């Protein structure tokens, strides 16, 4: 029998799959092994009629999936029923704010459901201090755990001299086109440096556009396919440093993964990345202003040529045992709030 005093927490995700976000894999394991939590993966029937203390929602829009109109309508009806159950019950609702804003949806019904979930939240989890929370709702900062254990089975390899990399899902907002343009402009000043772009492109049009744009620069290579975790780690480790030229960056698992593999990163300058730089120690997080420019790449390359810092990035605050314990404390706060609100 389980611990009767444990807080029963249902997550909004099921059993992680091979292609699931590594964050979900790692959080799933951390919560499963944290004392005081009865970890329950999402089950549609149990979510509606089962007994549990907390529903922890990560990306609630995923509950609105469906490739056909009937399936999407069924998802809307299901989420409507779940929201109704939450309104009428003492189940506490916890929301992790992975994104700055709610996703853009065409359906007014779907938008209303997501807003209703946020209004029902008893506690919001921020992945960093800079995430804006809804006024009047309790919040807790629980940082994203590191990736050191996640990549532990991948044999380390030495960095290839004068090699830069972009790694991860290739989307428009990540600015890979700008990276190619800026790096190509260094052809005469950095002829010995190479750039590798690796990761699955989100569309055939984007892949074709990028392939065409690198045709004139033999220093740039691309591998636009889905990367296994081992391929991802080896690509990062084979580089001297990782460039993430995102047009907007708030929480970057890729930056944290690169740091976990002891590779410096070049990222946009903002409050989140400045805090990360202070956390991990000097020499690991480099920043650029505005759009990425050739001079930013040259400055990053010059720093890398001097070698990595003698001490690895400081990631003690991101140990997964600590992440699990902080979640347990957040769940307890949410339960107390819900019971007090219900009694009132």
PDB file of C-alpha atoms in Angstrom, residues 66-251:
ATOM      1  CA  UNK A  66      -7.242  16.091 -32.581  1.00  0.00           C
ATOM      2  CA  UNK A  67      -6.432  15.776 -36.272  1.00  0.00           C
ATOM      3  CA  UNK A  68     -10.045  15.660 -37.386  1.00  0.00           C
ATOM      4  CA  UNK A  69     -12.935  17.997 -36.642  1.00  0.00           C
ATOM      5  CA  UNK A  70     -14.896  15.344 -34.661  1.00  0.00           C
ATOM      6  CA  UNK A  71     -11.875  14.501 -32.513  1.00  0.00           C
ATOM      7  CA  UNK A  72     -11.156  18.135 -31.839  1.00  0.00           C
ATOM      8  CA  UNK A  73     -14.787  18.693 -30.858  1.00  0.00           C
ATOM      9  CA  UNK A  74     -14.557  15.714 -28.526  1.00  0.00           C
ATOM     10  CA  UNK A  75     -11.422  17.206 -26.949  1.00  0.00           C
ATOM     11  CA  UNK A  76     -13.233  20.483 -26.346  1.00  0.00           C
ATOM     12  CA  UNK A  77     -16.141  18.676 -24.699  1.00  0.00           C
ATOM     13  CA  UNK A  78     -13.755  16.664 -22.554  1.00  0.00           C
ATOM     14  CA  UNK A  79     -11.838  19.727 -21.366  1.00  0.00           C
ATOM     15  CA  UNK A  80     -15.135  21.502 -20.673  1.00  0.00           C
ATOM     16  CA  UNK A  81     -16.150  18.589 -18.460  1.00  0.00           C
ATOM     17  CA  UNK A  82     -12.768  18.628 -16.706  1.00  0.00           C
ATOM     18  CA  UNK A  83     -12.974  22.369 -16.035  1.00  0.00           C
ATOM     19  CA  UNK A  84     -16.477  21.847 -14.610  1.00  0.00           C
ATOM     20  CA  UNK A  85     -15.205  19.076 -12.340  1.00  0.00           C
ATOM     21  CA  UNK A  86     -12.440  21.345 -11.084  1.00  0.00           C
ATOM     22  CA  UNK A  87     -14.876  24.168 -10.371  1.00  0.00           C
ATOM     23  CA  UNK A  88     -17.066  21.882  -8.265  1.00  0.00           C
ATOM     24  CA  UNK A  89     -14.352  19.986  -6.397  1.00  0.00           C
ATOM     25  CA  UNK A  90     -11.606  20.549  -3.839  1.00  0.00           C
ATOM     26  CA  UNK A  91      -8.895  19.450  -6.244  1.00  0.00           C
ATOM     27  CA  UNK A  92      -6.074  21.983  -6.226  1.00  0.00           C
ATOM     28  CA  UNK A  93      -4.774  23.185  -9.601  1.00  0.00           C
ATOM     29  CA  UNK A  94      -1.095  23.919 -10.192  1.00  0.00           C
ATOM     30  CA  UNK A  95       0.119  25.534 -13.432  1.00  0.00           C
ATOM     31  CA  UNK A  96       3.713  25.554 -14.617  1.00  0.00           C
ATOM     32  CA  UNK A  97       4.184  28.634 -16.780  1.00  0.00           C
ATOM     33  CA  UNK A  98       6.426  27.204 -19.491  1.00  0.00           C
ATOM     34  CA  UNK A  99       5.445  29.949 -21.937  1.00  0.00           C
ATOM     35  CA  UNK A 100       5.072  33.678 -21.487  1.00  0.00           C
ATOM     36  CA  UNK A 101       1.628  33.779 -23.095  1.00  0.00           C
ATOM     37  CA  UNK A 102      -1.179  31.371 -23.869  1.00  0.00           C
ATOM     38  CA  UNK A 103      -0.944  29.847 -27.346  1.00  0.00           C
ATOM     39  CA  UNK A 104      -2.738  31.500 -30.243  1.00  0.00           C
ATOM     40  CA  UNK A 105      -5.905  29.522 -30.979  1.00  0.00           C
ATOM     41  CA  UNK A 106      -8.554  30.141 -33.610  1.00  0.00           C
ATOM     42  CA  UNK A 107     -11.390  28.772 -31.487  1.00  0.00           C
ATOM     43  CA  UNK A 108     -13.042  31.142 -28.993  1.00  0.00           C
ATOM     44  CA  UNK A 109     -14.239  28.055 -27.090  1.00  0.00           C
ATOM     45  CA  UNK A 110     -10.681  26.769 -26.707  1.00  0.00           C
ATOM     46  CA  UNK A 111      -9.367  30.172 -25.640  1.00  0.00           C
ATOM     47  CA  UNK A 112     -12.112  30.398 -23.030  1.00  0.00           C
ATOM     48  CA  UNK A 113     -11.216  26.973 -21.665  1.00  0.00           C
ATOM     49  CA  UNK A 114      -7.537  27.866 -21.261  1.00  0.00           C
ATOM     50  CA  UNK A 115      -8.432  31.131 -19.547  1.00  0.00           C
ATOM     51  CA  UNK A 116     -10.794  29.237 -17.225  1.00  0.00           C
ATOM     52  CA  UNK A 117      -7.983  26.886 -16.244  1.00  0.00           C
ATOM     53  CA  UNK A 118      -5.685  29.793 -15.434  1.00  0.00           C
ATOM     54  CA  UNK A 119      -8.408  31.454 -13.355  1.00  0.00           C
ATOM     55  CA  UNK A 120      -8.867  28.213 -11.404  1.00  0.00           C
ATOM     56  CA  UNK A 121      -5.141  27.900 -10.580  1.00  0.00           C
ATOM     57  CA  UNK A 122      -4.292  27.750  -6.881  1.00  0.00           C
ATOM     58  CA  UNK A 123      -0.574  28.100  -7.501  1.00  0.00           C
ATOM     59  CA  UNK A 124       1.636  29.009 -10.448  1.00  0.00           C
ATOM     60  CA  UNK A 125       5.128  27.606 -10.911  1.00  0.00           C
ATOM     61  CA  UNK A 126       7.720  29.866 -12.543  1.00  0.00           C
ATOM     62  CA  UNK A 127      10.825  28.395 -14.142  1.00  0.00           C
ATOM     63  CA  UNK A 128      12.616  31.660 -13.392  1.00  0.00           C
ATOM     64  CA  UNK A 129      12.051  34.841 -11.427  1.00  0.00           C
ATOM     65  CA  UNK A 130      11.318  36.833 -14.582  1.00  0.00           C
ATOM     66  CA  UNK A 131       8.175  34.910 -15.572  1.00  0.00           C
ATOM     67  CA  UNK A 132       5.124  37.105 -15.043  1.00  0.00           C
ATOM     68  CA  UNK A 133       2.388  35.574 -12.909  1.00  0.00           C
ATOM     69  CA  UNK A 134      -1.274  36.414 -12.596  1.00  0.00           C
ATOM     70  CA  UNK A 135      -1.886  38.892  -9.806  1.00  0.00           C
ATOM     71  CA  UNK A 136      -3.581  37.425  -6.763  1.00  0.00           C
ATOM     72  CA  UNK A 137      -2.411  33.841  -7.375  1.00  0.00           C
ATOM     73  CA  UNK A 138       0.331  32.301  -5.263  1.00  0.00           C
ATOM     74  CA  UNK A 139       3.535  31.409  -7.075  1.00  0.00           C
ATOM     75  CA  UNK A 140       6.739  29.464  -6.567  1.00  0.00           C
ATOM     76  CA  UNK A 141       9.997  29.515  -8.518  1.00  0.00           C
ATOM     77  CA  UNK A 142      11.178  25.989  -9.349  1.00  0.00           C
ATOM     78  CA  UNK A 143      14.019  26.114 -11.821  1.00  0.00           C
ATOM     79  CA  UNK A 144      14.444  23.680 -14.712  1.00  0.00           C
ATOM     80  CA  UNK A 145      16.677  20.795 -13.623  1.00  0.00           C
ATOM     81  CA  UNK A 146      20.004  20.151 -15.339  1.00  0.00           C
ATOM     82  CA  UNK A 147      20.721  17.505 -18.000  1.00  0.00           C
ATOM     83  CA  UNK A 148      23.855  15.964 -16.517  1.00  0.00           C
ATOM     84  CA  UNK A 149      22.178  12.718 -15.502  1.00  0.00           C
ATOM     85  CA  UNK A 150      20.151  12.650 -18.717  1.00  0.00           C
ATOM     86  CA  UNK A 151      23.321  12.526 -20.831  1.00  0.00           C
ATOM     87  CA  UNK A 152      25.323  10.436 -18.374  1.00  0.00           C
ATOM     88  CA  UNK A 153      25.252   7.354 -20.621  1.00  0.00           C
ATOM     89  CA  UNK A 154      26.760   9.243 -23.580  1.00  0.00           C
ATOM     90  CA  UNK A 155      30.531   8.850 -23.677  1.00  0.00           C
ATOM     91  CA  UNK A 156      32.231  12.261 -23.580  1.00  0.00           C
ATOM     92  CA  UNK A 157      34.136  13.429 -26.647  1.00  0.00           C
ATOM     93  CA  UNK A 158      36.562  16.290 -27.106  1.00  0.00           C
ATOM     94  CA  UNK A 159      35.491  19.471 -28.836  1.00  0.00           C
ATOM     95  CA  UNK A 160      36.622  19.920 -32.425  1.00  0.00           C
ATOM     96  CA  UNK A 161      38.814  22.989 -32.663  1.00  0.00           C
ATOM     97  CA  UNK A 162      37.203  26.074 -34.198  1.00  0.00           C
ATOM     98  CA  UNK A 163      33.744  24.487 -34.449  1.00  0.00           C
ATOM     99  CA  UNK A 164      30.477  26.242 -33.552  1.00  0.00           C
ATOM    100  CA  UNK A 165      27.043  24.639 -33.466  1.00  0.00           C
ATOM    101  CA  UNK A 166      23.338  25.301 -33.439  1.00  0.00           C
ATOM    102  CA  UNK A 167      21.457  22.287 -32.052  1.00  0.00           C
ATOM    103  CA  UNK A 168      17.758  21.629 -31.536  1.00  0.00           C
ATOM    104  CA  UNK A 169      14.423  21.882 -33.286  1.00  0.00           C
ATOM    105  CA  UNK A 170      14.746  24.372 -36.142  1.00  0.00           C
ATOM    106  CA  UNK A 171      11.883  26.883 -35.979  1.00  0.00           C
ATOM    107  CA  UNK A 172      11.444  30.302 -37.540  1.00  0.00           C
ATOM    108  CA  UNK A 173      11.580  32.195 -34.250  1.00  0.00           C
ATOM    109  CA  UNK A 174      14.962  30.659 -33.402  1.00  0.00           C
ATOM    110  CA  UNK A 175      16.719  32.836 -35.960  1.00  0.00           C
ATOM    111  CA  UNK A 176      18.750  30.151 -37.745  1.00  0.00           C
ATOM    112  CA  UNK A 177      18.491  32.141 -40.993  1.00  0.00           C
ATOM    113  CA  UNK A 178      20.090  35.105 -39.239  1.00  0.00           C
ATOM    114  CA  UNK A 179      22.820  32.860 -37.819  1.00  0.00           C
ATOM    115  CA  UNK A 180      23.700  31.618 -41.308  1.00  0.00           C
ATOM    116  CA  UNK A 181      23.810  35.157 -42.674  1.00  0.00           C
ATOM    117  CA  UNK A 182      25.951  36.453 -39.806  1.00  0.00           C
ATOM    118  CA  UNK A 183      28.361  33.511 -39.891  1.00  0.00           C
ATOM    119  CA  UNK A 184      28.736  33.720 -43.683  1.00  0.00           C
ATOM    120  CA  UNK A 185      29.820  37.330 -43.251  1.00  0.00           C
ATOM    121  CA  UNK A 186      32.848  36.101 -41.265  1.00  0.00           C
ATOM    122  CA  UNK A 187      34.247  34.142 -44.207  1.00  0.00           C
ATOM    123  CA  UNK A 188      37.288  36.351 -44.640  1.00  0.00           C
ATOM    124  CA  UNK A 189      37.920  37.063 -40.939  1.00  0.00           C
ATOM    125  CA  UNK A 190      37.261  33.543 -39.587  1.00  0.00           C
ATOM    126  CA  UNK A 191      38.123  31.209 -42.484  1.00  0.00           C
ATOM    127  CA  UNK A 192      39.262  28.437 -40.143  1.00  0.00           C
ATOM    128  CA  UNK A 193      35.973  28.264 -38.197  1.00  0.00           C
ATOM    129  CA  UNK A 194      33.070  25.979 -39.087  1.00  0.00           C
ATOM    130  CA  UNK A 195      29.397  25.961 -38.155  1.00  0.00           C
ATOM    131  CA  UNK A 196      27.210  22.868 -37.822  1.00  0.00           C
ATOM    132  CA  UNK A 197      23.415  23.212 -37.750  1.00  0.00           C
ATOM    133  CA  UNK A 198      21.694  20.083 -36.472  1.00  0.00           C
ATOM    134  CA  UNK A 199      18.054  19.421 -35.687  1.00  0.00           C
ATOM    135  CA  UNK A 200      14.721  18.709 -37.276  1.00  0.00           C
ATOM    136  CA  UNK A 201      13.274  21.550 -39.379  1.00  0.00           C
ATOM    137  CA  UNK A 202       9.592  22.190 -38.732  1.00  0.00           C
ATOM    138  CA  UNK A 203       8.724  22.390 -42.438  1.00  0.00           C
ATOM    139  CA  UNK A 204      10.063  21.280 -45.800  1.00  0.00           C
ATOM    140  CA  UNK A 205      10.002  24.905 -46.975  1.00  0.00           C
ATOM    141  CA  UNK A 206      12.223  26.006 -44.098  1.00  0.00           C
ATOM    142  CA  UNK A 207      14.632  23.115 -44.703  1.00  0.00           C
ATOM    143  CA  UNK A 208      14.859  23.982 -48.399  1.00  0.00           C
ATOM    144  CA  UNK A 209      15.418  27.660 -47.643  1.00  0.00           C
ATOM    145  CA  UNK A 210      18.224  26.929 -45.197  1.00  0.00           C
ATOM    146  CA  UNK A 211      19.888  24.422 -47.503  1.00  0.00           C
ATOM    147  CA  UNK A 212      19.935  26.972 -50.304  1.00  0.00           C
ATOM    148  CA  UNK A 213      21.298  29.706 -48.035  1.00  0.00           C
ATOM    149  CA  UNK A 214      24.410  27.714 -47.059  1.00  0.00           C
ATOM    150  CA  UNK A 215      25.308  26.574 -50.566  1.00  0.00           C
ATOM    151  CA  UNK A 216      27.961  29.258 -51.018  1.00  0.00           C
ATOM    152  CA  UNK A 217      29.748  28.699 -47.694  1.00  0.00           C
ATOM    153  CA  UNK A 218      31.558  25.377 -47.430  1.00  0.00           C
ATOM    154  CA  UNK A 219      32.267  26.089 -43.736  1.00  0.00           C
ATOM    155  CA  UNK A 220      28.595  25.448 -42.870  1.00  0.00           C
ATOM    156  CA  UNK A 221      27.171  21.922 -42.667  1.00  0.00           C
ATOM    157  CA  UNK A 222      23.590  20.926 -41.856  1.00  0.00           C
ATOM    158  CA  UNK A 223      21.872  17.830 -40.518  1.00  0.00           C
ATOM    159  CA  UNK A 224      18.164  18.681 -40.623  1.00  0.00           C
ATOM    160  CA  UNK A 225      16.717  15.532 -39.098  1.00  0.00           C
ATOM    161  CA  UNK A 226      15.323  14.461 -35.757  1.00  0.00           C
ATOM    162  CA  UNK A 227      18.265  13.956 -33.402  1.00  0.00           C
ATOM    163  CA  UNK A 228      18.385  11.126 -30.891  1.00  0.00           C
ATOM    164  CA  UNK A 229      19.550  12.176 -27.438  1.00  0.00           C
ATOM    165  CA  UNK A 230      22.968  10.653 -28.166  1.00  0.00           C
ATOM    166  CA  UNK A 231      23.238  12.513 -31.485  1.00  0.00           C
ATOM    167  CA  UNK A 232      22.220  15.737 -29.759  1.00  0.00           C
ATOM    168  CA  UNK A 233      24.814  15.307 -27.019  1.00  0.00           C
ATOM    169  CA  UNK A 234      27.596  14.332 -29.407  1.00  0.00           C
ATOM    170  CA  UNK A 235      26.878  17.316 -31.653  1.00  0.00           C
ATOM    171  CA  UNK A 236      27.063  19.667 -28.672  1.00  0.00           C
ATOM    172  CA  UNK A 237      30.235  18.082 -27.305  1.00  0.00           C
ATOM    173  CA  UNK A 238      31.909  18.104 -30.728  1.00  0.00           C
ATOM    174  CA  UNK A 239      31.586  21.905 -30.798  1.00  0.00           C
ATOM    175  CA  UNK A 240      33.682  24.458 -28.961  1.00  0.00           C
ATOM    176  CA  UNK A 241      30.526  26.470 -28.260  1.00  0.00           C
ATOM    177  CA  UNK A 242      26.806  26.605 -29.056  1.00  0.00           C
ATOM    178  CA  UNK A 243      25.047  29.608 -30.605  1.00  0.00           C
ATOM    179  CA  UNK A 244      21.315  30.064 -29.986  1.00  0.00           C
ATOM    180  CA  UNK A 245      20.315  33.150 -32.018  1.00  0.00           C
ATOM    181  CA  UNK A 246      16.666  33.132 -30.920  1.00  0.00           C
ATOM    182  CA  UNK A 247      14.582  36.171 -31.683  1.00  0.00           C
ATOM    183  CA  UNK A 248      12.873  35.566 -28.338  1.00  0.00           C
ATOM    184  CA  UNK A 249      14.174  33.423 -25.475  1.00  0.00           C
ATOM    185  CA  UNK A 250      12.613  32.953 -22.062  1.00  0.00           C
ATOM    186  CA  UNK A 251      13.344  29.425 -20.871  1.00  0.00           C
TER     187      UNK A 251
END
